[in-house]
Amino acid sequence: MHLIDTHFHLDLYPKPEALVLEIEALKIYTIAVTNTPSVFDFTYQVTKNLKYVRAAIGLHPELALQRKSELPLFKEHLGKTRFVGEIGLDYGNLNDLEKRQQRNIFESILDSCATSKDKILTVHSRGTASDVISTIGNNFPGKIILHWFSGSIRELEQAVEFGFYFSINSAMASSVKGKRLILNIPSDKLLTETDGPFIEVERKPALPSDVVLTLEKLATMRDISIDSQRSIIFNNFKSLLE
Ligand SMILES: [Zn+2]
């Protein structure tokens, strides 16, 4: 049964061309997210002939305002891939006007994705869960993965009601709050991710093979065997692709 990493920043590693071949050889299904449309093409080129690794086109919320001129490029590349990310909302220290501009960019991205109906989006929602969930809404024509979700239980319940998936990484599965959230996610909506290199394992940037650690933590938390957890995540990934 294959491992699954639905949120991995391949292009931020020193030797992505070599690394991607290792991931492919390990047969780990990996969604290689990108943070701006101008860097998508690199990841697309190094993954386009592979079976297990796919490039996602993204515009990270923390870069959205300064790179909004790349929105047309986002739309141009969108037809090349079914996968979209990293996108989302993150207000940081923005003022109200800037927050609204960031939401407009996110809405524009969602609109473009909605037209093709089969896109799979990996979405960042730090500090913005309720805005992210309400902006996407209940009837989005595509699949939504909330990556490293850190909202409230109430927000989580809303996202569950809307049918969203949740990708869990080792940091989330180790924190008290993260564990409480995880136990409220239906088993058929759980996925695994690394968010490498933003998450480290033993002081090294996480690699897709490190999702094993998250599987172990999930299995312990949910009191099932690692093999069962692994097959649940694999089946969830298959239904994500349907
Ligand atoms: Zn990320």
mmCIF file of C-alpha atoms and ligand atoms in Angstrom:
data_model
loop_
_atom_site.group_PDB
_atom_site.id
_atom_site.type_symbol
_atom_site.label_atom_id
_atom_site.label_comp_id
_atom_site.label_asym_id
_atom_site.label_seq_id
_atom_site.Cartn_x
_atom_site.Cartn_y
_atom_site.Cartn_z
ATOM 1 C CA MET A 1 0.000 0.000 0.000
ATOM 2 C CA HIS A 2 1.393 3.317 -1.060
ATOM 3 C CA LEU A 3 2.204 6.212 1.234
ATOM 4 C CA ILE A 4 0.454 9.511 0.582
ATOM 5 C CA ASP A 5 1.844 13.055 0.905
ATOM 6 C CA THR A 6 -0.705 15.611 -0.277
ATOM 7 C CA HIS A 7 1.337 18.724 0.581
ATOM 8 C CA PHE A 8 5.057 18.817 -0.124
ATOM 9 C CA HIS A 9 7.165 21.767 -1.352
ATOM 10 C CA LEU A 10 9.499 19.914 -3.717
ATOM 11 C CA ASP A 11 10.934 23.072 -5.291
ATOM 12 C CA LEU A 12 12.231 24.370 -1.961
ATOM 13 C CA TYR A 13 14.751 21.511 -1.600
ATOM 14 C CA PRO A 14 18.342 21.867 -2.796
ATOM 15 C CA LYS A 15 18.178 19.131 -5.487
ATOM 16 C CA PRO A 16 14.561 18.708 -6.545
ATOM 17 C CA GLU A 17 15.399 16.832 -9.780
ATOM 18 C CA ALA A 18 17.170 14.060 -7.864
ATOM 19 C CA LEU A 19 14.770 14.076 -4.930
ATOM 20 C CA VAL A 20 11.715 13.648 -7.123
ATOM 21 C CA LEU A 21 13.185 10.472 -8.613
ATOM 22 C CA GLU A 22 13.710 9.055 -5.118
ATOM 23 C CA ILE A 23 10.085 9.778 -4.250
ATOM 24 C CA GLU A 24 8.972 8.167 -7.507
ATOM 25 C CA ALA A 25 11.106 5.090 -6.803
ATOM 26 C CA LEU A 26 9.483 4.774 -3.363
ATOM 27 C CA LYS A 27 6.075 4.991 -5.084
ATOM 28 C CA ILE A 28 4.800 7.639 -2.697
ATOM 29 C CA TYR A 29 1.846 9.526 -4.126
ATOM 30 C CA THR A 30 2.914 13.139 -3.673
ATOM 31 C CA ILE A 31 1.284 16.463 -4.475
ATOM 32 C CA ALA A 32 4.149 18.899 -5.054
ATOM 33 C CA VAL A 33 2.649 22.288 -4.213
ATOM 34 C CA THR A 34 4.094 25.571 -5.456
ATOM 35 C CA ASN A 35 3.886 29.041 -3.906
ATOM 36 C CA THR A 36 3.720 31.249 -7.023
ATOM 37 C CA PRO A 37 2.607 30.686 -10.627
ATOM 38 C CA SER A 38 6.037 31.749 -11.925
ATOM 39 C CA VAL A 39 7.728 28.763 -10.261
ATOM 40 C CA PHE A 40 5.084 26.197 -11.266
ATOM 41 C CA ASP A 41 6.648 25.384 -14.607
ATOM 42 C CA PHE A 42 9.837 24.044 -13.015
ATOM 43 C CA THR A 43 7.925 21.548 -10.846
ATOM 44 C CA TYR A 44 5.652 20.711 -13.763
ATOM 45 C CA GLN A 45 8.618 19.902 -16.011
ATOM 46 C CA VAL A 46 10.357 17.653 -13.461
ATOM 47 C CA THR A 47 7.161 15.742 -12.625
ATOM 48 C CA LYS A 48 5.175 15.581 -15.842
ATOM 49 C CA ASN A 49 6.433 12.154 -16.895
ATOM 50 C CA LEU A 50 6.203 10.598 -13.453
ATOM 51 C CA LYS A 51 3.461 8.383 -12.088
ATOM 52 C CA TYR A 52 3.445 9.193 -8.385
ATOM 53 C CA VAL A 53 4.363 12.863 -8.121
ATOM 54 C CA ARG A 54 2.153 15.631 -9.443
ATOM 55 C CA ALA A 55 2.749 19.389 -9.628
ATOM 56 C CA ALA A 56 0.144 21.716 -8.129
ATOM 57 C CA ILE A 57 -0.242 25.314 -9.269
ATOM 58 C CA GLY A 58 -0.417 27.741 -6.338
ATOM 59 C CA LEU A 59 -0.333 31.288 -5.060
ATOM 60 C CA HIS A 60 0.478 31.236 -1.360
ATOM 61 C CA PRO A 61 -1.680 33.679 0.638
ATOM 62 C CA GLU A 62 1.375 35.294 2.217
ATOM 63 C CA LEU A 63 2.669 36.117 -1.283
ATOM 64 C CA ALA A 64 -0.705 36.815 -2.886
ATOM 65 C CA LEU A 65 -0.671 40.617 -2.608
ATOM 66 C CA GLN A 66 2.865 41.154 -3.861
ATOM 67 C CA ARG A 67 2.425 38.597 -6.664
ATOM 68 C CA LYS A 68 -1.115 39.392 -7.748
ATOM 69 C CA SER A 69 0.244 40.325 -11.172
ATOM 70 C CA GLU A 70 0.851 36.578 -11.607
ATOM 71 C CA LEU A 71 -2.874 35.755 -11.495
ATOM 72 C CA PRO A 72 -3.140 35.619 -15.312
ATOM 73 C CA LEU A 73 -0.202 33.202 -15.300
ATOM 74 C CA PHE A 74 -2.043 31.085 -12.713
ATOM 75 C CA LYS A 75 -4.987 30.834 -15.075
ATOM 76 C CA GLU A 76 -2.713 30.069 -17.999
ATOM 77 C CA HIS A 77 -1.103 27.098 -16.224
ATOM 78 C CA LEU A 78 -4.287 25.815 -14.619
ATOM 79 C CA GLY A 79 -5.195 23.591 -17.554
ATOM 80 C CA LYS A 80 -1.935 21.638 -17.144
ATOM 81 C CA THR A 81 -2.799 20.100 -13.792
ATOM 82 C CA ARG A 82 -5.687 18.831 -11.738
ATOM 83 C CA PHE A 83 -3.942 19.911 -8.525
ATOM 84 C CA VAL A 84 -4.005 23.384 -7.014
ATOM 85 C CA GLY A 85 -1.982 24.669 -4.042
ATOM 86 C CA GLU A 86 -0.715 26.187 -2.018
ATOM 87 C CA ILE A 87 -3.581 28.662 -1.922
ATOM 88 C CA GLY A 88 -5.748 30.050 0.868
ATOM 89 C CA LEU A 89 -5.903 32.924 3.317
ATOM 90 C CA ASP A 90 -3.455 34.170 5.970
ATOM 91 C CA TYR A 91 -3.941 37.704 7.226
ATOM 92 C CA GLY A 92 -0.777 38.111 9.324
ATOM 93 C CA ASN A 93 -0.464 41.853 10.029
ATOM 94 C CA LEU A 94 -2.565 43.031 7.096
ATOM 95 C CA ASN A 95 -5.014 45.921 7.392
ATOM 96 C CA ASP A 96 -8.670 45.550 6.450
ATOM 97 C CA LEU A 97 -8.177 46.721 2.886
ATOM 98 C CA GLU A 98 -5.318 44.272 2.332
ATOM 99 C CA LYS A 99 -7.315 41.444 3.874
ATOM 100 C CA ARG A 100 -10.108 42.182 1.447
ATOM 101 C CA GLN A 101 -7.665 42.221 -1.467
ATOM 102 C CA GLN A 102 -6.278 38.864 -0.367
ATOM 103 C CA ARG A 103 -9.809 37.452 -0.212
ATOM 104 C CA ASN A 104 -10.501 38.804 -3.716
ATOM 105 C CA ILE A 105 -7.451 36.990 -5.071
ATOM 106 C CA PHE A 106 -8.521 33.766 -3.316
ATOM 107 C CA GLU A 107 -12.039 34.108 -4.737
ATOM 108 C CA SER A 108 -10.680 34.664 -8.206
ATOM 109 C CA ILE A 109 -8.565 31.499 -7.888
ATOM 110 C CA LEU A 110 -11.584 29.515 -6.645
ATOM 111 C CA ASP A 111 -13.695 30.810 -9.538
ATOM 112 C CA SER A 112 -11.104 29.701 -12.072
ATOM 113 C CA CYS A 113 -10.858 26.277 -10.433
ATOM 114 C CA ALA A 114 -14.632 25.873 -10.287
ATOM 115 C CA THR A 115 -15.026 26.012 -14.048
ATOM 116 C CA SER A 116 -13.219 22.720 -14.647
ATOM 117 C CA LYS A 117 -15.124 20.932 -11.831
ATOM 118 C CA ASP A 118 -12.505 18.258 -11.077
ATOM 119 C CA LYS A 119 -9.736 20.231 -9.377
ATOM 120 C CA ILE A 120 -8.198 19.126 -6.098
ATOM 121 C CA LEU A 121 -7.180 22.068 -3.905
ATOM 122 C CA THR A 122 -4.775 22.036 -0.966
ATOM 123 C CA VAL A 123 -5.674 25.035 1.151
ATOM 124 C CA HIS A 124 -3.910 27.049 3.872
ATOM 125 C CA SER A 125 -6.203 28.518 6.564
ATOM 126 C CA ARG A 126 -3.974 29.651 9.448
ATOM 127 C CA GLY A 127 -5.978 32.085 11.570
ATOM 128 C CA THR A 128 -8.591 32.335 8.808
ATOM 129 C CA ALA A 129 -10.510 29.053 8.992
ATOM 130 C CA SER A 130 -14.000 30.545 9.053
ATOM 131 C CA ASP A 131 -13.271 32.913 6.137
ATOM 132 C CA VAL A 132 -11.669 30.107 4.127
ATOM 133 C CA ILE A 133 -14.571 27.739 4.759
ATOM 134 C CA SER A 134 -17.277 30.304 4.010
ATOM 135 C CA THR A 135 -15.476 31.600 0.903
ATOM 136 C CA ILE A 136 -15.239 28.085 -0.550
ATOM 137 C CA GLY A 137 -18.779 27.281 0.571
ATOM 138 C CA ASN A 138 -20.818 24.122 0.553
ATOM 139 C CA ASN A 139 -21.106 23.466 -3.161
ATOM 140 C CA PHE A 140 -17.631 23.886 -4.557
ATOM 141 C CA PRO A 141 -17.318 21.777 -7.733
ATOM 142 C CA GLY A 142 -14.056 20.022 -6.903
ATOM 143 C CA LYS A 143 -12.284 18.559 -3.870
ATOM 144 C CA ILE A 144 -10.942 20.576 -0.960
ATOM 145 C CA ILE A 145 -8.122 19.525 1.352
ATOM 146 C CA LEU A 146 -7.594 21.759 4.368
ATOM 147 C CA HIS A 147 -3.886 21.426 4.983
ATOM 148 C CA TRP A 148 -2.569 21.626 8.605
ATOM 149 C CA PHE A 149 -5.941 22.780 9.882
ATOM 150 C CA SER A 150 -5.730 24.795 13.116
ATOM 151 C CA GLY A 151 -9.199 26.318 13.491
ATOM 152 C CA SER A 152 -11.776 25.641 16.178
ATOM 153 C CA ILE A 153 -13.849 22.476 16.598
ATOM 154 C CA ARG A 154 -16.866 24.443 15.413
ATOM 155 C CA GLU A 155 -15.070 25.510 12.237
ATOM 156 C CA LEU A 156 -13.900 21.950 11.744
ATOM 157 C CA GLU A 157 -17.471 20.682 12.001
ATOM 158 C CA GLN A 158 -18.549 23.174 9.359
ATOM 159 C CA ALA A 159 -15.764 21.995 7.024
ATOM 160 C CA VAL A 160 -16.736 18.367 7.656
ATOM 161 C CA GLU A 161 -20.334 19.229 6.779
ATOM 162 C CA PHE A 162 -19.076 20.718 3.505
ATOM 163 C CA GLY A 163 -17.263 17.459 2.717
ATOM 164 C CA PHE A 164 -13.691 18.777 2.952
ATOM 165 C CA TYR A 165 -10.668 16.534 3.525
ATOM 166 C CA PHE A 166 -7.937 17.248 6.093
ATOM 167 C CA SER A 167 -4.244 16.547 5.573
ATOM 168 C CA ILE A 168 -2.403 15.822 8.802
ATOM 169 C CA ASN A 169 1.321 16.331 9.351
ATOM 170 C CA SER A 170 3.619 15.289 12.181
ATOM 171 C CA ALA A 171 3.451 18.674 13.946
ATOM 172 C CA MET A 172 -0.336 18.633 13.977
ATOM 173 C CA ALA A 173 -0.412 15.013 15.156
ATOM 174 C CA SER A 174 1.963 15.877 18.030
ATOM 175 C CA SER A 175 0.217 18.945 19.434
ATOM 176 C CA VAL A 176 -2.564 18.833 22.020
ATOM 177 C CA LYS A 177 -4.832 21.039 19.938
ATOM 178 C CA GLY A 178 -4.032 19.156 16.739
ATOM 179 C CA LYS A 179 -4.889 15.823 18.348
ATOM 180 C CA ARG A 180 -8.206 17.131 19.589
ATOM 181 C CA LEU A 181 -9.052 18.289 16.066
ATOM 182 C CA ILE A 182 -7.920 15.006 14.510
ATOM 183 C CA LEU A 183 -10.223 13.000 16.785
ATOM 184 C CA ASN A 184 -13.134 15.038 15.422
ATOM 185 C CA ILE A 185 -12.349 14.342 11.756
ATOM 186 C CA PRO A 186 -14.302 11.480 10.161
ATOM 187 C CA SER A 187 -11.991 8.595 9.305
ATOM 188 C CA ASP A 188 -12.854 8.823 5.593
ATOM 189 C CA LYS A 189 -11.682 12.433 5.376
ATOM 190 C CA LEU A 190 -8.157 11.954 6.749
ATOM 191 C CA LEU A 191 -5.087 12.361 4.538
ATOM 192 C CA THR A 192 -1.374 12.650 5.346
ATOM 193 C CA GLU A 193 1.142 15.326 4.372
ATOM 194 C CA THR A 194 4.618 16.477 5.368
ATOM 195 C CA ASP A 195 4.582 20.201 4.484
ATOM 196 C CA GLY A 196 8.335 19.776 4.066
ATOM 197 C CA PRO A 197 10.598 21.692 4.273
ATOM 198 C CA PHE A 198 8.497 23.827 6.652
ATOM 199 C CA ILE A 199 8.293 20.857 8.986
ATOM 200 C CA GLU A 200 11.431 19.109 10.108
ATOM 201 C CA VAL A 201 11.950 15.561 11.264
ATOM 202 C CA GLU A 202 15.031 15.019 13.430
ATOM 203 C CA ARG A 203 16.260 18.496 12.458
ATOM 204 C CA LYS A 204 16.061 17.738 8.745
ATOM 205 C CA PRO A 205 13.407 19.019 6.347
ATOM 206 C CA ALA A 206 10.644 16.417 6.207
ATOM 207 C CA LEU A 207 10.510 14.067 3.204
ATOM 208 C CA PRO A 208 7.427 12.270 1.855
ATOM 209 C CA SER A 209 8.651 9.000 3.424
ATOM 210 C CA ASP A 210 8.274 10.707 6.830
ATOM 211 C CA VAL A 211 4.484 10.454 6.539
ATOM 212 C CA VAL A 212 5.048 7.078 8.205
ATOM 213 C CA LEU A 213 5.537 8.992 11.472
ATOM 214 C CA THR A 214 2.188 10.682 11.046
ATOM 215 C CA LEU A 215 0.559 7.340 10.244
ATOM 216 C CA GLU A 216 1.996 5.901 13.462
ATOM 217 C CA LYS A 217 0.697 8.827 15.495
ATOM 218 C CA LEU A 218 -2.747 8.644 13.889
ATOM 219 C CA ALA A 219 -2.941 4.892 14.484
ATOM 220 C CA THR A 220 -2.027 5.293 18.165
ATOM 221 C CA MET A 221 -4.466 8.131 18.648
ATOM 222 C CA ARG A 222 -7.299 6.284 16.947
ATOM 223 C CA ASP A 223 -6.385 2.950 18.543
ATOM 224 C CA ILE A 224 -6.040 0.991 15.308
ATOM 225 C CA SER A 225 -3.074 -0.754 13.697
ATOM 226 C CA ILE A 226 -0.647 1.189 11.496
ATOM 227 C CA ASP A 227 -1.557 -1.078 8.575
ATOM 228 C CA SER A 228 -5.256 -0.286 8.940
ATOM 229 C CA GLN A 229 -4.507 3.422 9.191
ATOM 230 C CA ARG A 230 -2.324 3.192 6.126
ATOM 231 C CA SER A 231 -5.019 1.482 4.099
ATOM 232 C CA ILE A 232 -7.650 3.989 5.274
ATOM 233 C CA ILE A 233 -5.484 6.904 4.084
ATOM 234 C CA PHE A 234 -4.771 5.132 0.796
ATOM 235 C CA ASN A 235 -8.486 4.551 0.191
ATOM 236 C CA ASN A 236 -9.278 8.152 1.100
ATOM 237 C CA PHE A 237 -6.703 9.279 -1.447
ATOM 238 C CA LYS A 238 -8.333 7.072 -4.072
ATOM 239 C CA SER A 239 -11.744 8.557 -3.375
ATOM 240 C CA LEU A 240 -10.202 12.047 -3.520
ATOM 241 C CA LEU A 241 -9.117 11.275 -7.083
ATOM 242 C CA GLU A 242 -12.499 9.893 -8.173
HETATM 243 ZN ZN ZN B 1 2.852 24.494 2.711
#
